[in-house]
Coordinates of C-alpha atoms in Angstrom, one line a residue:
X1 CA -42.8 166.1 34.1
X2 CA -43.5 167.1 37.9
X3 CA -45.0 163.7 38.6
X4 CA -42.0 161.7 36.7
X5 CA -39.9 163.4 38.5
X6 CA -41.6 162.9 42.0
X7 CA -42.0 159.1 41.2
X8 CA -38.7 159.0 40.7
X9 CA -38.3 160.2 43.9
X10 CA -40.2 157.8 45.6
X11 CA -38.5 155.5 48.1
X12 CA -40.5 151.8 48.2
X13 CA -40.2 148.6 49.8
X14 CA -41.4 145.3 48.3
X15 CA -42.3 142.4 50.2
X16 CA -42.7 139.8 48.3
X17 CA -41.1 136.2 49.0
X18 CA -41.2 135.1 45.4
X19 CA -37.8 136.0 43.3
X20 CA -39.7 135.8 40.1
X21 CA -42.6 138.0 41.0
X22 CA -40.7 140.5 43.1
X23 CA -38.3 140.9 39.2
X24 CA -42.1 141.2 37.7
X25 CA -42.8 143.6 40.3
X26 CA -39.5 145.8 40.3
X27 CA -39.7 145.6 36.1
X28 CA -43.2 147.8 36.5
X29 CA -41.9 150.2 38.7
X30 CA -38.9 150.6 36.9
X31 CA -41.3 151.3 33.6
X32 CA -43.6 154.2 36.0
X33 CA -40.0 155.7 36.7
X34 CA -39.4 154.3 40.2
X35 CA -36.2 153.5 41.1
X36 CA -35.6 153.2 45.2
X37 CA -36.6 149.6 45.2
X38 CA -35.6 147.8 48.4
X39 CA -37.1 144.2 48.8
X40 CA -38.0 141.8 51.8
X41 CA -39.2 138.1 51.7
X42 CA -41.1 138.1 55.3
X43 CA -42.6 140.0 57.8
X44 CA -39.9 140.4 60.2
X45 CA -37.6 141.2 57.5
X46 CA -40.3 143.8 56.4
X47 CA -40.9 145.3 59.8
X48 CA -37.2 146.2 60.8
X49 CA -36.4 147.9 56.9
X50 CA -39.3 149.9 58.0
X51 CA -38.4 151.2 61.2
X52 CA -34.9 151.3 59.9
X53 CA -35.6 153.3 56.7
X54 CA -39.3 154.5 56.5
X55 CA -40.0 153.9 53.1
X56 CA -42.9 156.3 51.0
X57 CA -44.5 153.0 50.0
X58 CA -44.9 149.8 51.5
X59 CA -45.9 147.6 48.3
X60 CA -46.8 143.7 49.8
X61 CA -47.8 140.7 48.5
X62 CA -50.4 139.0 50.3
X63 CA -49.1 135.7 51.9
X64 CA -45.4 135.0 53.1
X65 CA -44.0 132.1 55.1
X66 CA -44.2 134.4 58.7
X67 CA -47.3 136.0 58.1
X68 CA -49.3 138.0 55.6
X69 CA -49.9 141.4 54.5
X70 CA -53.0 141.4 56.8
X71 CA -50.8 140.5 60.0
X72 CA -48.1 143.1 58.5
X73 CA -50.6 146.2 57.8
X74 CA -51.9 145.4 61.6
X75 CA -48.3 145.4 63.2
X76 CA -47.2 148.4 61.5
X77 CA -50.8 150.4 62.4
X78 CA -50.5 149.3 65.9
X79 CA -47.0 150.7 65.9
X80 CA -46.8 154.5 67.0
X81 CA -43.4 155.4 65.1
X82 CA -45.0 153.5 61.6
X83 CA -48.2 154.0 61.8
X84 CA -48.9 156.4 58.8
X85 CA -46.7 153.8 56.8
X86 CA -48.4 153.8 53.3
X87 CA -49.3 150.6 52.0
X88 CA -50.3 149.2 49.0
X89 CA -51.5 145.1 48.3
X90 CA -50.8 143.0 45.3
X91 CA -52.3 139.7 44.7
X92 CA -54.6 137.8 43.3
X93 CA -56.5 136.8 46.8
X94 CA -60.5 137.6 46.1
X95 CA -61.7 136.1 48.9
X96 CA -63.5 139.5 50.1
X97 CA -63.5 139.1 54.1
X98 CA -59.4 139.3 53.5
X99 CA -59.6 142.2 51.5
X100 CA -62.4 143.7 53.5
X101 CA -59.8 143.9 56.7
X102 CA -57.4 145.5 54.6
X103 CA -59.0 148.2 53.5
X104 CA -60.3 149.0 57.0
X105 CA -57.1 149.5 57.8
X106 CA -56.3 152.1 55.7
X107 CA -54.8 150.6 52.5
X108 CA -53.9 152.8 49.1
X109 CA -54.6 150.3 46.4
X110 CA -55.4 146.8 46.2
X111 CA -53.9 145.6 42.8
X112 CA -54.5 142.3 41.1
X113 CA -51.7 140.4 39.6
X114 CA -51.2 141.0 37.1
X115 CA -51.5 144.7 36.9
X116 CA -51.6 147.2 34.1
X117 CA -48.6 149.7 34.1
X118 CA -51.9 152.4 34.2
X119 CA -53.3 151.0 37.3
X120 CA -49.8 151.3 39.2
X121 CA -48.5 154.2 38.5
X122 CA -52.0 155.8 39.1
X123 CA -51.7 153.6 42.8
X124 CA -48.4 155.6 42.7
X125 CA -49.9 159.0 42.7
X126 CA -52.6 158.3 45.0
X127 CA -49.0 158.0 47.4
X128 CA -47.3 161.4 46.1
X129 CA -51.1 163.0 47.0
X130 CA -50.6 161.2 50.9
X131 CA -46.8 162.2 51.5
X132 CA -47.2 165.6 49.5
X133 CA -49.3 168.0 51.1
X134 CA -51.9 169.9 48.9
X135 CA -53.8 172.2 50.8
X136 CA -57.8 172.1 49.2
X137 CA -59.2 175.0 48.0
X138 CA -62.4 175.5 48.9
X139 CA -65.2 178.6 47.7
X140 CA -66.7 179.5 51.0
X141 CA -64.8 177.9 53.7
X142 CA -61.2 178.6 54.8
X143 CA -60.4 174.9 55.1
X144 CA -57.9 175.1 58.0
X145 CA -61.4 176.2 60.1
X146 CA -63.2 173.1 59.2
X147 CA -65.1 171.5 61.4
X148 CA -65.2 167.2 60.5
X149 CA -66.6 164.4 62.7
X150 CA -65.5 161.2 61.3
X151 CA -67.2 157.9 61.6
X152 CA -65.9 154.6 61.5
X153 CA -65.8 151.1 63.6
X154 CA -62.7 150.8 62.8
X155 CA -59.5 153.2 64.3
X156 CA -57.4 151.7 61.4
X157 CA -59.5 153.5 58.8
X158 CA -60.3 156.2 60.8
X159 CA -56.5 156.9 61.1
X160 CA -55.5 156.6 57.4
X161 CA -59.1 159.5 56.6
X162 CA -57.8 161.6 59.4
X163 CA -54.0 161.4 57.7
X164 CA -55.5 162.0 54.4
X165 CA -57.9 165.4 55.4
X166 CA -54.4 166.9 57.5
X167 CA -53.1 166.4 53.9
X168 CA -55.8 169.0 52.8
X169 CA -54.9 171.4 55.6
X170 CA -58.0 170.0 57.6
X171 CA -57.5 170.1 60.9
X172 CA -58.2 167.0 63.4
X173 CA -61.6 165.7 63.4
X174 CA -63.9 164.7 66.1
X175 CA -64.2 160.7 65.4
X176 CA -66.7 158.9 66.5
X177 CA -66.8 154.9 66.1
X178 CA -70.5 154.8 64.8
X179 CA -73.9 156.3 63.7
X180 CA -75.2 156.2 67.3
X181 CA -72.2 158.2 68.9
X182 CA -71.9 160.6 65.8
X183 CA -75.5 161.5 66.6
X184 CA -74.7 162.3 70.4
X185 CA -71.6 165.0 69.1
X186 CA -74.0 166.4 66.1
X187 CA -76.3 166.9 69.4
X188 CA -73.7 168.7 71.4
X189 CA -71.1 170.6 69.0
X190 CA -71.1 171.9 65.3
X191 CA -69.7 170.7 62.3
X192 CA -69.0 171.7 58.5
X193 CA -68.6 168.3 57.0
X194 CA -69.2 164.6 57.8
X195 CA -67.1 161.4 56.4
X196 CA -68.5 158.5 57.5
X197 CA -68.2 154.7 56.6
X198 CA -71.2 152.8 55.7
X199 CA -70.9 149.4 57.5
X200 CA -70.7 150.0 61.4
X201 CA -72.8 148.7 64.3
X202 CA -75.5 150.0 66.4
X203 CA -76.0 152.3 63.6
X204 CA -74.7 152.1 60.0
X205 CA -73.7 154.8 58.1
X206 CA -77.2 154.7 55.3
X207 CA -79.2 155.2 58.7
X208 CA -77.2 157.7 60.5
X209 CA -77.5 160.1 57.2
X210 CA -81.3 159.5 57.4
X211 CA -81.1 160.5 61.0
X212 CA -79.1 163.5 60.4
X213 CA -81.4 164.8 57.2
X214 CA -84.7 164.4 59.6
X215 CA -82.7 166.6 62.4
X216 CA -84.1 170.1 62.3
X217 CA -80.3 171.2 63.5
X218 CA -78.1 170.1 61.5
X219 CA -79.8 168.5 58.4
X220 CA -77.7 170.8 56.7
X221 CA -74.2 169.2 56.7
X222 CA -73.1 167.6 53.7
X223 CA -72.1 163.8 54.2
X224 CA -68.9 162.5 52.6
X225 CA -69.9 158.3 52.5
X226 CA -66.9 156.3 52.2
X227 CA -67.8 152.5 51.2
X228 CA -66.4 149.6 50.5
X229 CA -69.6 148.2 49.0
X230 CA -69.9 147.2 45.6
X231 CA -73.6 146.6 45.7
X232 CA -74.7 148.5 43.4
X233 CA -78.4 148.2 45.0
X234 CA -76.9 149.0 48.2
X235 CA -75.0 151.8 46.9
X236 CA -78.3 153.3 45.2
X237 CA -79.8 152.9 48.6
X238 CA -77.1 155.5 50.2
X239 CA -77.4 157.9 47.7
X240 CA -81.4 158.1 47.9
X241 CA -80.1 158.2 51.4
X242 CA -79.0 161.6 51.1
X243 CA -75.2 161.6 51.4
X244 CA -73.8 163.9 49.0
X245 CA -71.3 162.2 47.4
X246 CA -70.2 158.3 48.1
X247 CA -66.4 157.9 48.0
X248 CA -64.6 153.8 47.2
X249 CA -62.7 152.7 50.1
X250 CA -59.7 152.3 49.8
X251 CA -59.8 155.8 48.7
X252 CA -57.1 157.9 46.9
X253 CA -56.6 161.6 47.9
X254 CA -57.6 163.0 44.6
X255 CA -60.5 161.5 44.4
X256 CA -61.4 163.4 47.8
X257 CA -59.9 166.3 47.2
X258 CA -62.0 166.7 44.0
X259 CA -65.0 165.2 46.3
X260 CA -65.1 168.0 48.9
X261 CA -64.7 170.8 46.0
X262 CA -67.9 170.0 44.6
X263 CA -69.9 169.2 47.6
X264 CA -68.5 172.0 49.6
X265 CA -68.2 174.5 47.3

């Protein structure tokens, strides 16, 4: 009931420049128990309902006449009042090197169309759990003394983590932008906890938890591996890696949350 309740509550905009699909759309919200439904048809339209009213959700299609949701999610992340805008994809685009930019930069949910009224209203909760702060309860660690580094290439991603963990009552990380310079803060301060991304340069994220479980000093910190990568090879490869858990990017606050229990606990 808490959740119907807070869905309810939920204030979203739609871009989508189809009439048909944005009725399609609206019809599946309406059915999780969503109700604030404002709607654009482009990117400009979309950018100044945002800045005017700061929606919860930003739910987009992935093409419109003035741009796309790629050009849309970069606009509003390299806009300082917006930035934290939640944002969610729906389309049937596959091609992976489009999704792939999205989810570095911070997406919810990427949902095909068509979509089962499950996998919405779960994409739903994922944004009650980033706009509704839940402080993590951890065993042995008073959470709001954490010490993170976070590691990522991209600022985008490392943004929308950093966003999720203050969520958690986690203070501000130390980021780093790959393996190489995560190695060189490991080297110089202490840390609790590391979240790092798996593709970067110079050093990707499979190497720099070798690096860290050879390191006499600080072999010791668990490693939080947030991926993309479906490999399931690849995947395998991290875990014999040693990270302690291995987290899907985009990734929903829940699914952390219930992530640094276990390895932290």
């Amino acid at each position: 009931m808490k959740d119907l309740t807070a869905l309810a509550n939920l204030s979203i905009l739609l871009v989508e420049p189809s009439d048909v699909q944005q009725k399609l759309i609206i019809k599946s919200l309406n059915h999780s128990g969503v109700t604030q439904i404002e709607t654009a048809a482009s990117q400009a339209q979309a950018l100044v309902m945002i800045e005017r009213y700061q929606p919860d959700l930003v739910i987009s299609s992935m093409y419109f006449a003035d741009g796309s949701a790629d050009s849309l999610l970069q606009q509003i992340r390299s806009t300082p009042s917006i930035e934290h805008q939640a944002f969610m994809l729906v389309s049937t685009e596959r091609n992976k090197q489009y999704l792939e930019q999205l989810r570095q930069s911070g997406v919810l949910a990427i949902l095909p169309k068509p979509f089962s009224a499950e996998a919405i209203t779960r994409a739903l909760k994922a944004t009650l759990d980033i706009i509704t702060e839940e402080e993590v309860e951890l065993q042995h660690f008073d959470v709001t003394l954490l010490r993170v580094l976070v590691v990522d290439d991209s600022r985008f991603a490392r943004k929308h983590i950093i966003r999720v963990l203050a969520g958690m009552g986690i203070p501000t990380p130390v980021e780093a932008e790959n393996g190489k310079q995560a190695i060189e803060h490991l080297s110089s301060q202490s840390f609790d906890l590391i979240v790092t991304d798996y593709n970067m340069p110079e050093m990707d994220g499979k190497e720099l938890t070798e690096t860290v479980r050879r390191a006499n000093g600080y072999s010791h910190i668990p490693i939080l591996m947030v991926s993309s990568e479906a490999n399931e090879t690849h995947l395998t490869n991290i875990a014999q890696a040693g990270v302690d858990a291995i987290c899907d990017k985009p990734f929903e606050p829940a699914t952390v949350r219930e992530l640094l229990f276990k390895i932290m606990s």
